[in-house]
Coordinates of C-alpha atoms in Angstrom, one line a residue:
M40 CA -15.5 15.2 67.6
R41 CA -15.8 18.2 65.2
L42 CA -12.3 17.5 63.9
F43 CA -13.2 13.9 63.2
A44 CA -16.3 15.0 61.3
S45 CA -14.3 17.6 59.3
I46 CA -11.6 14.8 58.3
F47 CA -14.4 12.5 57.5
F48 CA -16.3 15.0 55.3
T49 CA -12.9 16.0 53.5
V50 CA -12.1 12.3 52.7
W51 CA -15.6 11.7 51.7
T52 CA -15.6 14.7 49.3
L53 CA -12.3 13.6 47.8
Y54 CA -13.6 10.0 47.3
V55 CA -16.8 11.3 45.7
C56 CA -15.0 13.6 43.3
A57 CA -12.4 11.0 42.4
L58 CA -15.2 8.5 41.7
Q59 CA -17.2 11.0 39.6
D60 CA -14.1 11.7 37.6
Y61 CA -13.5 8.1 37.1
S62 CA -17.2 7.6 36.1
K63 CA -16.7 10.2 33.3
L64 CA -13.7 8.5 32.1
D65 CA -15.4 5.2 32.3
S66 CA -18.3 6.5 30.2
A67 CA -15.9 7.5 27.6
Y68 CA -14.2 4.2 27.9
I69 CA -17.5 2.2 27.5
H70 CA -18.4 4.6 24.3
E71 CA -15.1 3.8 22.7
I72 CA -15.4 -0.1 23.5
E73 CA -19.0 0.0 22.1
R74 CA -17.7 1.8 18.9
I75 CA -15.0 -0.8 18.4
N76 CA -17.4 -3.6 19.2
E77 CA -19.7 -2.3 16.5
A78 CA -16.8 -2.0 14.1
I79 CA -15.8 -5.8 14.7
K80 CA -19.4 -6.8 14.1
Q81 CA -19.8 -4.9 10.8
G82 CA -16.5 -6.4 9.8
Q83 CA -17.8 -9.9 10.6
Q84 CA -21.2 -9.2 8.7
N85 CA -19.3 -7.8 5.6
N86 CA -16.6 -10.5 5.8
N87 CA -14.2 -7.5 6.1
L88 CA -11.1 -9.2 7.6
T89 CA -8.9 -6.0 7.7
A90 CA -11.6 -4.2 9.7
M91 CA -12.0 -7.2 12.1
A92 CA -8.1 -7.4 12.6
D93 CA -8.0 -3.6 13.2
G94 CA -11.0 -3.7 15.6
Y95 CA -9.4 -6.5 17.8
Y96 CA -6.1 -4.6 17.9
D97 CA -7.8 -1.3 18.8
R98 CA -9.9 -3.1 21.6
A99 CA -6.8 -4.5 23.1
L100 CA -5.1 -1.1 23.3
C101 CA -8.2 0.4 24.7
N102 CA -8.2 -2.4 27.5
F103 CA -4.5 -2.3 27.9
Y104 CA -4.4 -0.6 31.4
T105 CA -8.0 -1.6 32.4
P106 CA -8.3 -3.7 35.5
L107 CA -9.6 -7.2 35.1
K108 CA -9.1 -7.2 31.3
S109 CA -5.8 -9.1 30.9
Q110 CA -7.3 -12.2 29.4
D111 CA -9.3 -10.0 27.0
V112 CA -6.4 -8.0 25.9
I113 CA -4.2 -11.3 25.2
G114 CA -7.2 -12.9 23.3
D115 CA -7.8 -9.8 21.2
L116 CA -4.3 -9.4 20.2
I117 CA -3.7 -13.1 19.4
E118 CA -6.9 -13.1 17.3
S119 CA -5.7 -9.8 15.6
A120 CA -2.3 -11.3 14.8
K121 CA -4.0 -14.5 13.3
I122 CA -6.1 -12.4 10.9
Y123 CA -3.2 -10.3 9.9
K124 CA -1.1 -13.3 9.1
Y125 CA -4.0 -14.7 7.0
L126 CA -4.3 -11.5 5.0
K127 CA -0.3 -11.6 4.6
N128 CA -0.2 -8.1 6.2
N129 CA 3.2 -8.5 7.8
A130 CA 3.4 -4.9 9.2
G131 CA 0.1 -5.5 11.1
F132 CA 1.2 -8.9 12.2
F133 CA 4.4 -7.8 13.8
R134 CA 3.0 -4.7 15.2
T135 CA 0.3 -6.7 17.0
R136 CA 2.9 -9.2 18.3
L137 CA 4.9 -6.4 19.6
A138 CA 2.0 -5.0 21.5
L139 CA 1.4 -8.5 23.0
A140 CA 5.1 -8.6 24.0
E141 CA 4.7 -5.2 25.7
F142 CA 1.5 -6.4 27.6
Y143 CA 3.4 -9.6 28.9
T144 CA 6.2 -7.2 30.1
L145 CA 3.7 -4.9 31.7
Q146 CA 2.2 -7.8 33.7
E147 CA 5.6 -9.4 34.2
I148 CA 4.5 -12.8 32.6
Y149 CA 5.9 -14.8 30.0
L150 CA 9.0 -12.8 29.7
N151 CA 10.9 -15.3 27.5
E152 CA 8.0 -15.4 25.0
A153 CA 7.9 -11.5 25.2
L154 CA 11.7 -11.5 24.4
K155 CA 11.2 -13.8 21.4
L156 CA 8.3 -11.8 20.0
T157 CA 10.1 -8.5 20.3
E158 CA 13.3 -9.8 18.7
E159 CA 11.2 -11.1 15.6
A160 CA 9.4 -7.8 15.5
Y161 CA 12.6 -5.9 15.4
E162 CA 14.1 -8.0 12.7
F163 CA 10.9 -7.4 10.4
F164 CA 10.8 -3.6 11.0
L165 CA 14.5 -3.5 10.4
S166 CA 14.1 -5.2 7.0
A167 CA 11.0 -3.0 6.2
R168 CA 13.0 0.1 7.2
D169 CA 10.3 1.2 9.6
Q170 CA 12.5 3.3 11.8
R171 CA 9.9 4.3 14.5
M172 CA 8.8 0.7 15.0
Q173 CA 12.6 -0.3 15.2
I174 CA 12.9 2.2 18.1
K175 CA 9.7 1.0 19.8
A176 CA 11.0 -2.7 19.5
T177 CA 14.5 -1.7 20.8
T178 CA 12.9 0.1 23.8
Q179 CA 10.7 -2.9 24.5
L180 CA 13.9 -5.2 24.5
G181 CA 15.4 -2.8 27.3
K182 CA 12.0 -3.1 29.3
I183 CA 12.1 -6.9 29.1
H184 CA 15.7 -7.0 30.1
Q185 CA 14.9 -4.7 33.0
K186 CA 12.2 -6.9 34.2
R187 CA 14.6 -9.8 34.2
L188 CA 17.0 -7.7 36.3
D189 CA 19.7 -7.6 33.7
Y190 CA 20.2 -3.9 33.9
D191 CA 23.4 -3.5 32.0
R192 CA 21.9 -5.0 28.9
A193 CA 18.7 -3.2 29.3
L194 CA 20.7 0.0 29.5
D195 CA 22.5 -0.8 26.2
Q196 CA 19.1 -1.3 24.4
V197 CA 17.5 1.7 25.8
D198 CA 20.5 3.9 24.9
K199 CA 20.4 2.4 21.3
G200 CA 16.7 3.4 21.2
L201 CA 17.5 7.0 22.6
Q202 CA 20.1 7.7 19.9
A203 CA 17.7 6.3 17.1
S204 CA 14.8 8.6 18.4
I205 CA 17.1 11.7 18.5
A206 CA 18.2 11.0 15.1
L207 CA 14.6 10.5 13.9
E208 CA 13.7 13.7 15.8
D209 CA 10.7 11.7 17.5
R210 CA 10.3 13.7 20.7
E211 CA 7.9 11.5 22.3
L212 CA 10.0 8.4 21.9
E213 CA 13.1 10.4 23.1
L214 CA 11.5 11.3 26.3
E215 CA 10.3 7.8 26.9
N216 CA 13.7 6.5 26.4
R217 CA 15.4 9.0 28.7
L218 CA 12.7 8.2 31.5
L219 CA 13.7 4.5 31.2
I220 CA 17.3 5.4 31.2
T221 CA 16.8 7.4 34.5
E222 CA 15.1 4.5 36.2
L223 CA 17.8 2.0 35.0
F224 CA 20.6 4.2 36.5
G225 CA 18.6 4.0 39.6
N226 CA 18.4 0.2 39.4
L227 CA 22.3 0.2 39.0
G228 CA 22.7 2.4 42.1
N229 CA 24.1 5.4 40.2
V230 CA 22.2 8.2 41.9
E231 CA 24.2 11.0 40.4
K232 CA 23.3 9.8 36.9
V233 CA 19.6 9.6 38.0
V234 CA 19.8 13.2 39.0
E235 CA 21.6 14.2 35.8
Q236 CA 19.3 12.4 33.4
G237 CA 16.0 13.1 35.2
S238 CA 16.8 16.9 35.4
Y239 CA 17.8 17.0 31.7
L240 CA 14.5 15.1 30.8
I241 CA 12.5 17.8 32.8
G242 CA 14.0 20.6 30.8
L243 CA 13.4 18.8 27.5
E244 CA 9.8 18.3 28.3
E245 CA 9.3 22.1 28.7
N246 CA 11.2 22.8 25.5
F247 CA 9.2 20.1 23.4
G248 CA 5.9 21.2 24.8
L249 CA 5.0 17.7 26.0
E250 CA 3.4 16.5 29.4
G251 CA 3.5 13.4 31.5
Y252 CA 7.2 12.8 31.8
A253 CA 8.5 15.5 34.3
G254 CA 6.3 14.1 37.2
K255 CA 7.6 10.6 36.6
A256 CA 11.2 12.0 36.4
N257 CA 10.9 14.0 39.7
Y258 CA 9.5 10.9 41.5
L259 CA 12.4 8.7 40.3
I260 CA 14.9 11.3 41.4
G261 CA 13.3 11.6 44.8
K262 CA 13.0 7.8 45.1
Y263 CA 16.5 7.0 44.5
L264 CA 17.9 10.0 46.4
S265 CA 16.0 8.7 49.4
M266 CA 17.4 5.1 48.9
D267 CA 20.8 6.7 48.9
G268 CA 20.0 8.3 52.4
Q269 CA 19.7 11.9 50.9
Y270 CA 16.3 12.5 52.4
D271 CA 16.4 16.4 52.4
E272 CA 17.5 16.5 48.8
A273 CA 14.8 13.9 47.8
I274 CA 11.9 15.7 49.3
P275 CA 11.7 18.8 46.9
Y276 CA 11.7 16.5 43.9
L277 CA 8.8 14.4 45.3
L278 CA 6.9 17.7 46.1
K279 CA 7.2 18.8 42.6
A280 CA 6.1 15.3 41.3
K281 CA 3.1 15.6 43.6
E282 CA 1.8 18.7 41.5
Q283 CA 2.6 17.0 38.2
V284 CA 1.1 13.4 38.4
N285 CA -2.4 12.4 38.2
N286 CA -4.0 12.6 41.7
V287 CA -5.7 9.1 41.3
S288 CA -2.9 6.8 40.1
E289 CA -0.5 4.2 41.4
L290 CA 2.3 6.8 40.8
A291 CA 0.6 9.4 43.0
H292 CA 0.1 6.7 45.7
D293 CA 3.7 5.7 45.8
N294 CA 4.8 9.4 45.8
Y295 CA 2.6 10.3 48.8
S296 CA 3.7 7.1 50.6
L297 CA 7.4 8.0 50.0
L298 CA 6.8 11.6 51.1
A299 CA 5.2 10.3 54.3
E300 CA 8.0 7.9 55.0
L301 CA 10.6 10.8 54.4
F302 CA 8.8 13.4 56.6
N303 CA 8.6 10.8 59.3
I304 CA 12.4 10.2 59.0
T305 CA 13.2 13.9 59.2
G306 CA 10.9 14.4 62.1
D307 CA 8.1 16.3 60.6
H308 CA 5.3 14.1 61.8
V309 CA 2.4 16.3 60.9
K310 CA 3.3 16.4 57.2
A311 CA 4.1 12.7 57.5
Y312 CA 0.5 12.0 58.7
D313 CA -1.1 14.2 56.0
H314 CA 0.8 12.6 53.1
L315 CA 0.1 9.2 54.6
K316 CA -3.6 9.9 54.7
N317 CA -3.6 11.2 51.1
A318 CA -1.8 7.9 50.1
K319 CA -4.6 5.9 51.7
E320 CA -7.2 8.1 50.1
I321 CA -5.7 7.4 46.7
R322 CA -5.5 3.7 47.4
T323 CA -9.1 3.5 48.4
S324 CA -10.0 5.5 45.2
L325 CA -8.1 3.0 43.1
Y326 CA -9.8 0.1 44.9
N327 CA -13.2 1.7 44.2
Q328 CA -12.3 2.3 40.6
E329 CA -11.5 -1.5 40.2
K330 CA -14.8 -2.4 42.0
Y331 CA -16.7 0.1 39.8
A332 CA -15.0 -1.4 36.7
L333 CA -16.0 -4.8 37.8
S334 CA -19.6 -3.9 38.5
N335 CA -19.9 -1.9 35.3
Q336 CA -18.5 -4.8 33.3
I337 CA -21.1 -7.1 34.9
A338 CA -23.8 -4.5 34.1
V339 CA -22.7 -4.2 30.5
K340 CA -22.9 -8.0 30.2
Y341 CA -26.3 -8.1 31.7
Q342 CA -27.5 -5.3 29.4
T343 CA -26.0 -7.2 26.4
Y344 CA -27.9 -10.3 27.4
E345 CA -31.2 -8.4 27.8
K346 CA -30.7 -6.8 24.5
E347 CA -30.0 -10.1 22.8
K348 CA -33.0 -11.7 24.6
A349 CA -35.3 -8.8 23.2
M350 CA -33.7 -9.2 19.7
R351 CA -34.4 -12.9 19.7
A352 CA -38.1 -12.3 20.7
L353 CA -38.4 -9.6 17.9
E354 CA -36.8 -12.0 15.6
E355 CA -39.4 -14.9 16.4
D356 CA -42.4 -12.5 15.9
Y357 CA -40.9 -11.2 12.7
Q358 CA -40.4 -14.9 11.5
L359 CA -44.0 -15.7 12.4
T360 CA -45.3 -12.7 10.6
E361 CA -43.2 -13.4 7.6
F362 CA -44.4 -17.0 7.5
R363 CA -48.1 -15.9 7.4
L364 CA -47.3 -13.3 4.8
T365 CA -45.5 -15.9 2.7
Q366 CA -48.6 -18.1 2.7
R367 CA -50.9 -15.4 1.6
T368 CA -48.5 -14.3 -1.1
R369 CA -48.1 -17.9 -2.4
L370 CA -52.0 -18.2 -2.8
F371 CA -52.2 -14.8 -4.5
I372 CA -49.3 -15.8 -6.9
I373 CA -51.2 -19.1 -7.9
L374 CA -54.3 -17.2 -8.7
M375 CA -52.4 -14.6 -10.7
A376 CA -50.4 -17.4 -12.5
L377 CA -53.6 -19.1 -13.6
L378 CA -54.9 -15.9 -15.0
V379 CA -51.6 -15.1 -16.8
L380 CA -51.4 -18.6 -18.3
T381 CA -55.0 -18.2 -19.8
A382 CA -54.2 -14.8 -21.2
A383 CA -50.9 -16.2 -22.5
A384 CA -52.6 -19.1 -24.2
I385 CA -54.9 -16.7 -26.1
F386 CA -52.2 -14.3 -26.8
N387 CA -49.9 -17.0 -28.2
Y388 CA -52.5 -18.3 -30.7
Y389 CA -52.6 -14.9 -32.4
R390 CA -48.9 -14.4 -32.1
L391 CA -48.1 -17.6 -33.7
Q392 CA -50.0 -16.5 -36.8
K393 CA -48.1 -13.3 -37.1
H394 CA -44.9 -15.0 -36.3
K395 CA -45.4 -17.4 -39.2
L396 CA -45.6 -14.4 -41.7
R397 CA -42.8 -12.6 -40.1
T398 CA -40.5 -15.5 -40.2
E399 CA -41.1 -15.9 -44.0
R400 CA -40.1 -12.3 -44.5
L401 CA -37.1 -12.7 -42.4
I402 CA -35.9 -15.7 -44.1
S403 CA -36.1 -13.8 -47.3
Q404 CA -34.1 -10.9 -45.9
Q405 CA -31.4 -13.1 -44.4
K406 CA -30.9 -14.8 -47.8
E407 CA -30.5 -11.4 -49.3
E408 CA -28.1 -10.2 -46.4
I409 CA -26.0 -13.5 -46.8
A410 CA -25.6 -12.8 -50.4
R411 CA -24.6 -9.2 -49.7
Q412 CA -22.2 -10.3 -47.0
K413 CA -20.5 -12.8 -49.4
I414 CA -20.0 -10.1 -52.0
Y415 CA -18.5 -7.8 -49.3
E416 CA -16.1 -10.5 -48.2
L417 CA -15.0 -11.3 -51.7
E418 CA -14.3 -7.6 -52.3
S419 CA -12.5 -7.4 -49.0
E420 CA -10.4 -10.5 -49.8
L421 CA -9.6 -9.1 -53.1
K422 CA -8.7 -5.8 -51.7
I423 CA -6.3 -7.5 -49.1
K424 CA -4.8 -9.8 -51.9
N425 CA -4.0 -6.5 -53.9
L426 CA -2.5 -4.9 -50.8
E427 CA -0.4 -8.1 -50.1
A428 CA 0.8 -8.0 -53.7
M429 CA 1.7 -4.3 -53.4
V430 CA 3.6 -4.7 -50.1
H431 CA 5.3 -7.7 -51.4
G432 CA 6.5 -5.8 -54.5
E433 CA 7.6 -3.0 -52.2
E434 CA 9.6 -5.3 -50.0
A435 CA 11.2 -6.9 -53.0
E436 CA 12.1 -3.6 -54.5
R437 CA 13.7 -2.6 -51.0
T438 CA 15.6 -5.8 -51.0
R439 CA 17.0 -5.2 -54.5
I440 CA 18.0 -1.6 -53.7
A441 CA 19.5 -2.6 -50.4
T442 CA 21.6 -5.4 -52.2
D443 CA 22.7 -3.0 -54.8
L444 CA 23.7 -0.4 -52.4
H445 CA 25.6 -2.8 -50.2
D446 CA 27.2 -4.9 -53.1
S447 CA 28.0 -2.1 -55.5
L448 CA 28.0 1.3 -53.9
G449 CA 29.2 0.1 -50.6
G450 CA 32.0 -2.0 -52.2
M451 CA 33.0 1.0 -54.2
L452 CA 33.2 3.2 -51.1
S453 CA 35.2 0.6 -49.2
T454 CA 37.7 0.3 -52.1
L455 CA 37.9 4.2 -52.3
K456 CA 38.5 4.3 -48.5
L457 CA 41.4 1.6 -48.8
Q458 CA 43.1 3.4 -51.8
Y459 CA 42.8 6.9 -50.1
D460 CA 44.1 5.6 -46.9
A461 CA 47.2 4.1 -48.8
L462 CA 48.1 7.5 -50.0
Q463 CA 49.4 8.4 -46.5
I464 CA 52.0 5.6 -47.0
D465 CA 53.4 7.1 -50.0
H466 CA 53.0 10.6 -48.8
E467 CA 54.1 10.9 -45.1
D468 CA 53.3 14.6 -45.2
L469 CA 49.6 13.9 -45.5
G470 CA 49.4 12.9 -41.9
D471 CA 49.3 16.6 -40.9
D472 CA 47.0 17.6 -43.8
Q473 CA 43.7 18.6 -42.4
D474 CA 42.0 18.5 -45.8
Y475 CA 43.1 14.9 -46.1
H476 CA 41.6 13.9 -42.8
K477 CA 38.4 15.8 -43.5
I478 CA 37.9 13.8 -46.8
M479 CA 38.7 10.6 -44.9
R480 CA 35.8 11.5 -42.5
L481 CA 33.4 12.1 -45.3
I482 CA 34.3 8.7 -46.9
D483 CA 33.6 7.1 -43.5
E484 CA 30.4 8.9 -43.1
A485 CA 29.4 8.0 -46.6
C486 CA 30.1 4.3 -45.9
K487 CA 28.2 4.5 -42.7
D488 CA 25.1 6.2 -44.4
V489 CA 25.2 3.5 -47.0
R490 CA 25.1 0.7 -44.4
D491 CA 22.3 2.5 -42.5
I492 CA 20.3 2.9 -45.7
A493 CA 20.8 -0.7 -46.5
R494 CA 19.9 -1.8 -43.0
N495 CA 16.6 0.3 -43.2
L496 CA 15.7 -1.2 -46.5
K497 CA 16.4 -4.7 -45.5
P498 CA 17.0 -5.2 -41.6
A499 CA 19.4 -8.1 -41.5
S500 CA 18.9 -8.4 -37.7
L501 CA 15.2 -9.4 -38.4
E502 CA 16.3 -12.4 -40.4
K503 CA 19.1 -13.4 -38.0
M504 CA 17.7 -12.8 -34.5
G505 CA 13.9 -12.2 -34.8
L506 CA 11.5 -9.3 -34.4
S507 CA 12.3 -8.5 -30.6
A508 CA 16.1 -8.1 -31.2
A509 CA 15.5 -6.3 -34.5
L510 CA 13.2 -3.8 -32.9
K511 CA 15.9 -3.1 -30.1
D512 CA 18.4 -2.6 -32.9
L513 CA 16.1 -0.2 -34.7
V514 CA 15.5 2.0 -31.6
N515 CA 19.3 1.9 -30.7
R516 CA 20.1 3.3 -34.2
Y517 CA 17.4 6.0 -34.0
S518 CA 18.6 6.9 -30.5
S519 CA 22.2 7.3 -31.6
K520 CA 21.2 9.6 -34.5
I521 CA 18.7 11.9 -32.9
G522 CA 19.5 14.5 -30.2
G523 CA 16.1 15.9 -29.1
S524 CA 14.0 12.8 -28.4
E525 CA 14.5 10.0 -25.9
I526 CA 13.2 6.6 -27.1
S527 CA 12.2 3.8 -24.8
L528 CA 11.3 0.3 -25.8
T529 CA 9.4 -2.5 -23.9
V530 CA 9.0 -5.6 -26.0
S531 CA 8.1 -9.1 -25.2
D532 CA 9.4 -12.4 -26.8
V533 CA 7.0 -12.2 -29.8
N534 CA 9.2 -14.0 -32.3
H535 CA 7.3 -17.4 -32.0
L536 CA 3.9 -15.7 -32.4
L537 CA 4.3 -14.6 -36.1
D538 CA 5.7 -15.9 -39.2
E539 CA 8.6 -14.2 -41.1
E540 CA 6.5 -12.1 -43.4
S541 CA 4.2 -10.9 -40.5
Q542 CA 7.2 -10.0 -38.3
L543 CA 8.6 -7.9 -41.3
H544 CA 5.2 -6.2 -41.5
V545 CA 5.1 -5.4 -37.7
Y546 CA 8.8 -4.0 -38.1
R547 CA 7.8 -1.7 -40.9
I548 CA 4.8 -0.4 -38.9
I549 CA 6.9 0.4 -35.9
Q550 CA 9.6 1.9 -38.1
E551 CA 7.0 4.1 -39.9
L552 CA 5.4 5.3 -36.6
L553 CA 8.9 6.3 -35.1
N554 CA 9.7 8.1 -38.4
N555 CA 6.4 10.0 -38.1
A556 CA 7.0 10.9 -34.4
L557 CA 10.5 11.9 -34.9
K558 CA 9.7 14.0 -37.9
H559 CA 6.5 15.7 -37.0
S560 CA 5.8 15.5 -33.2
E561 CA 8.9 17.6 -31.8
A562 CA 8.5 15.1 -28.8
K563 CA 10.9 14.8 -25.9
E564 CA 10.0 11.3 -25.1
I565 CA 8.7 8.4 -27.3
D566 CA 7.6 5.1 -25.7
V567 CA 7.3 2.0 -27.8
Q568 CA 5.6 -1.1 -26.4
V569 CA 5.0 -4.6 -28.0
H570 CA 3.4 -7.4 -26.1
K571 CA 0.9 -10.1 -26.3
N572 CA -2.6 -9.5 -24.9
E573 CA -4.6 -12.6 -24.9
E574 CA -5.0 -13.5 -28.7
T575 CA -3.8 -10.0 -29.9
L576 CA -0.5 -8.6 -30.5
L577 CA -0.7 -5.0 -29.1
I578 CA 1.6 -2.3 -30.6
K579 CA 1.7 1.1 -28.9
V580 CA 3.7 4.1 -29.8
E581 CA 3.2 7.2 -27.6
D582 CA 4.9 10.5 -27.6
D583 CA 4.7 13.8 -25.5
G584 CA 5.0 16.0 -28.6
K585 CA 2.6 18.8 -30.0
G586 CA -0.1 16.4 -31.3
F587 CA -2.6 17.1 -34.0
V588 CA -6.2 17.0 -35.0
E589 CA -6.7 13.8 -37.0
D590 CA -9.3 15.2 -39.5
E591 CA -7.0 18.1 -40.5
V592 CA -4.0 15.9 -41.3
V593 CA -3.3 15.1 -44.9
K594 CA -2.5 11.4 -45.3
G595 CA 0.8 11.0 -47.2
L596 CA 2.5 7.9 -48.7
G597 CA 3.8 6.9 -45.3
L598 CA 0.6 6.9 -43.5
G599 CA -1.1 5.0 -46.5
N600 CA 1.6 2.4 -46.6
L601 CA 1.2 2.0 -42.7
E602 CA -2.5 1.5 -43.1
S603 CA -2.0 -1.1 -45.9
R604 CA 0.3 -3.1 -43.7
V605 CA -2.2 -3.1 -40.9
N606 CA -5.0 -4.3 -43.2
V607 CA -2.7 -7.1 -44.7
L608 CA -2.3 -8.3 -41.1
R609 CA -6.2 -7.9 -40.7
G610 CA -5.6 -5.6 -37.8
E611 CA -7.0 -2.3 -36.5
M612 CA -5.3 0.9 -35.8
D613 CA -6.6 3.7 -33.4
I614 CA -5.1 7.2 -33.1
D615 CA -5.6 9.4 -30.1
S616 CA -4.1 12.7 -30.3
T617 CA -4.8 16.2 -28.8
P618 CA -2.9 19.3 -29.8
A619 CA -0.1 20.2 -27.2
K620 CA -0.8 17.0 -25.2
G621 CA 1.0 14.3 -27.4
T622 CA -0.2 11.3 -29.5
S623 CA -0.9 7.7 -28.9
I624 CA -1.2 5.1 -31.6
F625 CA -2.5 1.7 -30.9
V626 CA -2.4 -1.2 -33.5
H627 CA -4.2 -4.4 -32.6
I628 CA -3.2 -7.5 -34.7
P629 CA -5.0 -10.8 -34.1
L630 CA -2.7 -13.9 -33.7
N631 CA -5.2 -16.7 -34.8
S632 CA -4.4 -18.3 -38.1
E633 CA -7.4 -16.9 -39.9
T634 CA -6.3 -13.3 -39.5
V635 CA -2.5 -13.5 -39.6
V636 CA -1.8 -14.7 -43.1
P637 CA 1.7 -14.5 -44.6
V638 CA 2.1 -12.6 -47.9

């Protein structure tokens, strides 16, 4: 009788402790579920779809291994995937579908659908180059094939995932794949490989500093050794597993049951009884956990219902109070409105008298202002006309000089080159004369300089190909002649936005800005951008040079000519420069017919 009481007391103590531990876990679980539910609710109220999708996904993972929650997990994952798809968040969408496939596999349901979802997820993560998710999808394919009893295909997939996880140096994925390979060798009946792979995994776990895999590996080694009839060799591994796995789990129950069976076979019936008793206690604890979870789930639903009921009652009281307050407020507003209207009528009578006098004064002031504005506009128009005439004369002079250089000096240099080149025919010994070749190079450079000067004075590419191509040609020529600065150009197709004269002004503006940057800034990089911004042509020339203080700079002929062209185009120029931090110059040119006027 005492022995029975002692055994009963021991079992009851283990049961209560296990239930208390589970209660703590369940409290943490409930707290986490409430936090996620609140996040989902806030997402719904704020129309934050991303928060809702993340919340459904997190709640599904939280319930992944919870009894009686299978339908909730599937529903949350499907809802999360729908929202991710609507948001075009492909990474979230395929991550959620991979989790759904994993749950199907865990429950051993819809394996064909799980295979399809996993293959689609693998293809996406492969194209997205997400290596860790590729490995998870590969491992999941191995698990599905294992559930379908296709162990060879499963082993190929898991080995592929193992090699990838080793290359990525992801220790957790590596151990997961090694554990799965150990089990697959057992499924294939290769006990020697089970012992080899499981023992190697146990050593790796100690090196990596991770936990949770050694106990499973020891159990698998003991299980498959016992299936092979090697009972004495299996027992030490199962005893190690007993110390390493969670005391209240399916794995612990299976481990104790197998130990009881092996001790019974080897003739140690006392140990067989003790381990069988422990297995039954764990089964009872697991059963009580499921009952506790179910009762707790019902309690949570009841508490939620009571809270909602109380909230509805408070809301009804609030609405009634608000209605009464609204009625009183309306009456007060009506009385106040009558008083305000009476005061306003009296005030308006005096105000109209003052307004009449003020209006007469304003009309007189407006007439004077209009007259001054007309005079200012006439002066501005005359100034622009003068600028247009000056710029037109400057361009005409550039064209004349360019023509004279090209037709006269250019022709003479070309003739000189031909005649000088012909000397080598009559005097063969000149082929080895270094002075002869030096003079020939000087003539070539002179011809090239004349062509460059002529092109700067009159850009032929602007007439033939338009502004965009001419600017590219200008930047290419500058880039080939300079050594310390790198020039980049971004230009849209703006040829159709401006007439020929306006394109020439824009070309000269950018040419002058480049000249200034190359001459004064000591910049390593110069960025030129020309594009349309609504109804404005935006020009930006930016460098990383030494910068300057605008008020301390003496405006020379180049800057004055630049401002004249901007004024002719009725544009605006902004300069942003800081010493030692570079310079940014912005030119805004309106594109409507009133502001862009040809010379």
